[in-house]
Amino acid sequence: MRVIVAATGGVAAIKTPALLRRLVEAGHEVRAAATDDALKFVTKLSLAVAAGSPVLDREAWFAPEGGALHIEWARWAEALLIAPATADALGSAATGRADDVISALILAGVPQVVWAPAMNSAMWTHPAVQRNVVTLKGFGHRFLGPEHGTLAAQGEGQGVGRMLEPEVLAARLPAALAPQDWAGRRVLVSAGPTREYLDPVRFLSNPSSGKMGYAVAEAARDRGASVTLVSGPTALADPHGVSVIRVESAQEMLAALRQPFAEADLLVMTAAVADWQAAQPEATKQAKLGKTQVLQLIRTPDILETLAAEKRQQVMIGFAMETHEGVPKAADKARRKRLELICLNYPTRSGSAFGGDDNEVTLVTAAGAAEALPRMSKRALAELLLDRAKELLPPIAGGAAQGVSFTT
Ligand code: C5P
């Protein structure tokens, strides 16, 4: 993506070169712009070196050969990220001024605007600033931060107003620019394996990484949904902005899903639920006596089948692994579990096994219609499933929500 990173006059402007570098590392094309006050904190040279191109500042803007640089830059850019953004910069943009390069870029029509504010808490919470934030959100601008933390001015201590760190801003920028077509919807996702304990230290499980479910949860969050992720044990960190419930057994997963399911618009059940649990788990560690051991197992609850009995408005998507006769078996599961779609994959094929970053699935409906999708990243598959699920949902009452979000 082509991004202009614009610094305004706050001490956090010393972090803007690092932000530029992070964005370049993430594969973006960047340019840097700065107000006069920003250049009191950070040099033009360090911005130019980090961006790899000349900086748009007042001097360049008003140079005889400058021309209408704000128009030219606004046409080039896909997004403008203002970091740090001062209260003054917010005020200028909210009132439609064009007295510095940044407000001029905004009026010149840069397609997407993201603000990363940095200021003292009293200023950030002042009604005048908050009113400007509301106005800018009404224009479709997005906000990343500010966060709670140590503030720059001496003696200020902790408060809300700290700019997000460059690596966090770079990581969250794509989400801030995503369409908010799931705003106002609730998405429930299950992920990872379950563990069925035989005794306190031994369990039955499988190698599910949870990556598919986490990708669905993150994609839905980025598109504006309110997301609950019920996760079995995984090595993955809780995604920010998602309500995460950690569970171990199939029984616990069912219990955790029940209440959010009642209110969900979409359930995506990616969890690799263990099929068997011990008939009578032992309360104490069992000694390894003898050469053989007989375990009595009973079936775990079928979570989807149980929830299907309570299904009302929810669109339900499941996953199935088969080694042969996949489509008829998956269609049968879709019917039994009342799923709109089931993603069928063949774990024995290369690239489709547990734990990878990609997935190759065939979408199967209860009627047996099958659509083989190419191999793609789990995130891309997550986006595609959200696109398909959206078509199956009734429109949100009152129309689609405004494409604005506030992320800290
Ligand atoms: O029948 P099978 O286990 O192949 O079905 C797979 C789908 O059913 C997956 O979406 C999985 O999360 C779900 N499932 C479940 N409860 C189980 C086993 C699987 O909800 N006990």
CSV table of N, CA and C in Angstrom, one decimal, residues 36 104 149 203 228 241 267 331:
chain,number,residue,atom,x,y,z
A,36,ASP,N,5.8,22.3,10.3
A,36,ASP,CA,7.0,23.1,10.9
A,36,ASP,C,7.3,22.6,12.3
A,104,ALA,N,-3.9,20.2,4.3
A,104,ALA,CA,-4.1,20.4,2.8
A,104,ALA,C,-4.2,19.0,2.1
A,149,GLY,N,-0.5,5.1,29.2
A,149,GLY,CA,0.9,4.9,29.4
A,149,GLY,C,1.6,6.1,30.0
A,203,PHE,N,-3.4,-36.8,28.5
A,203,PHE,CA,-4.6,-36.5,27.8
A,203,PHE,C,-4.6,-37.0,26.4
A,228,THR,N,-16.0,-13.2,19.6
A,228,THR,CA,-15.7,-14.1,20.7
A,228,THR,C,-15.0,-15.3,20.1
A,241,GLY,N,-8.4,-7.0,20.9
A,241,GLY,CA,-9.7,-6.6,20.4
A,241,GLY,C,-10.7,-7.7,20.2
A,267,LEU,N,-21.3,-18.5,13.4
A,267,LEU,CA,-20.4,-19.4,14.2
A,267,LEU,C,-19.5,-20.1,13.2
A,331,ALA,N,-21.1,-33.3,3.0
A,331,ALA,CA,-22.5,-32.8,2.8
A,331,ALA,C,-23.4,-33.5,3.9
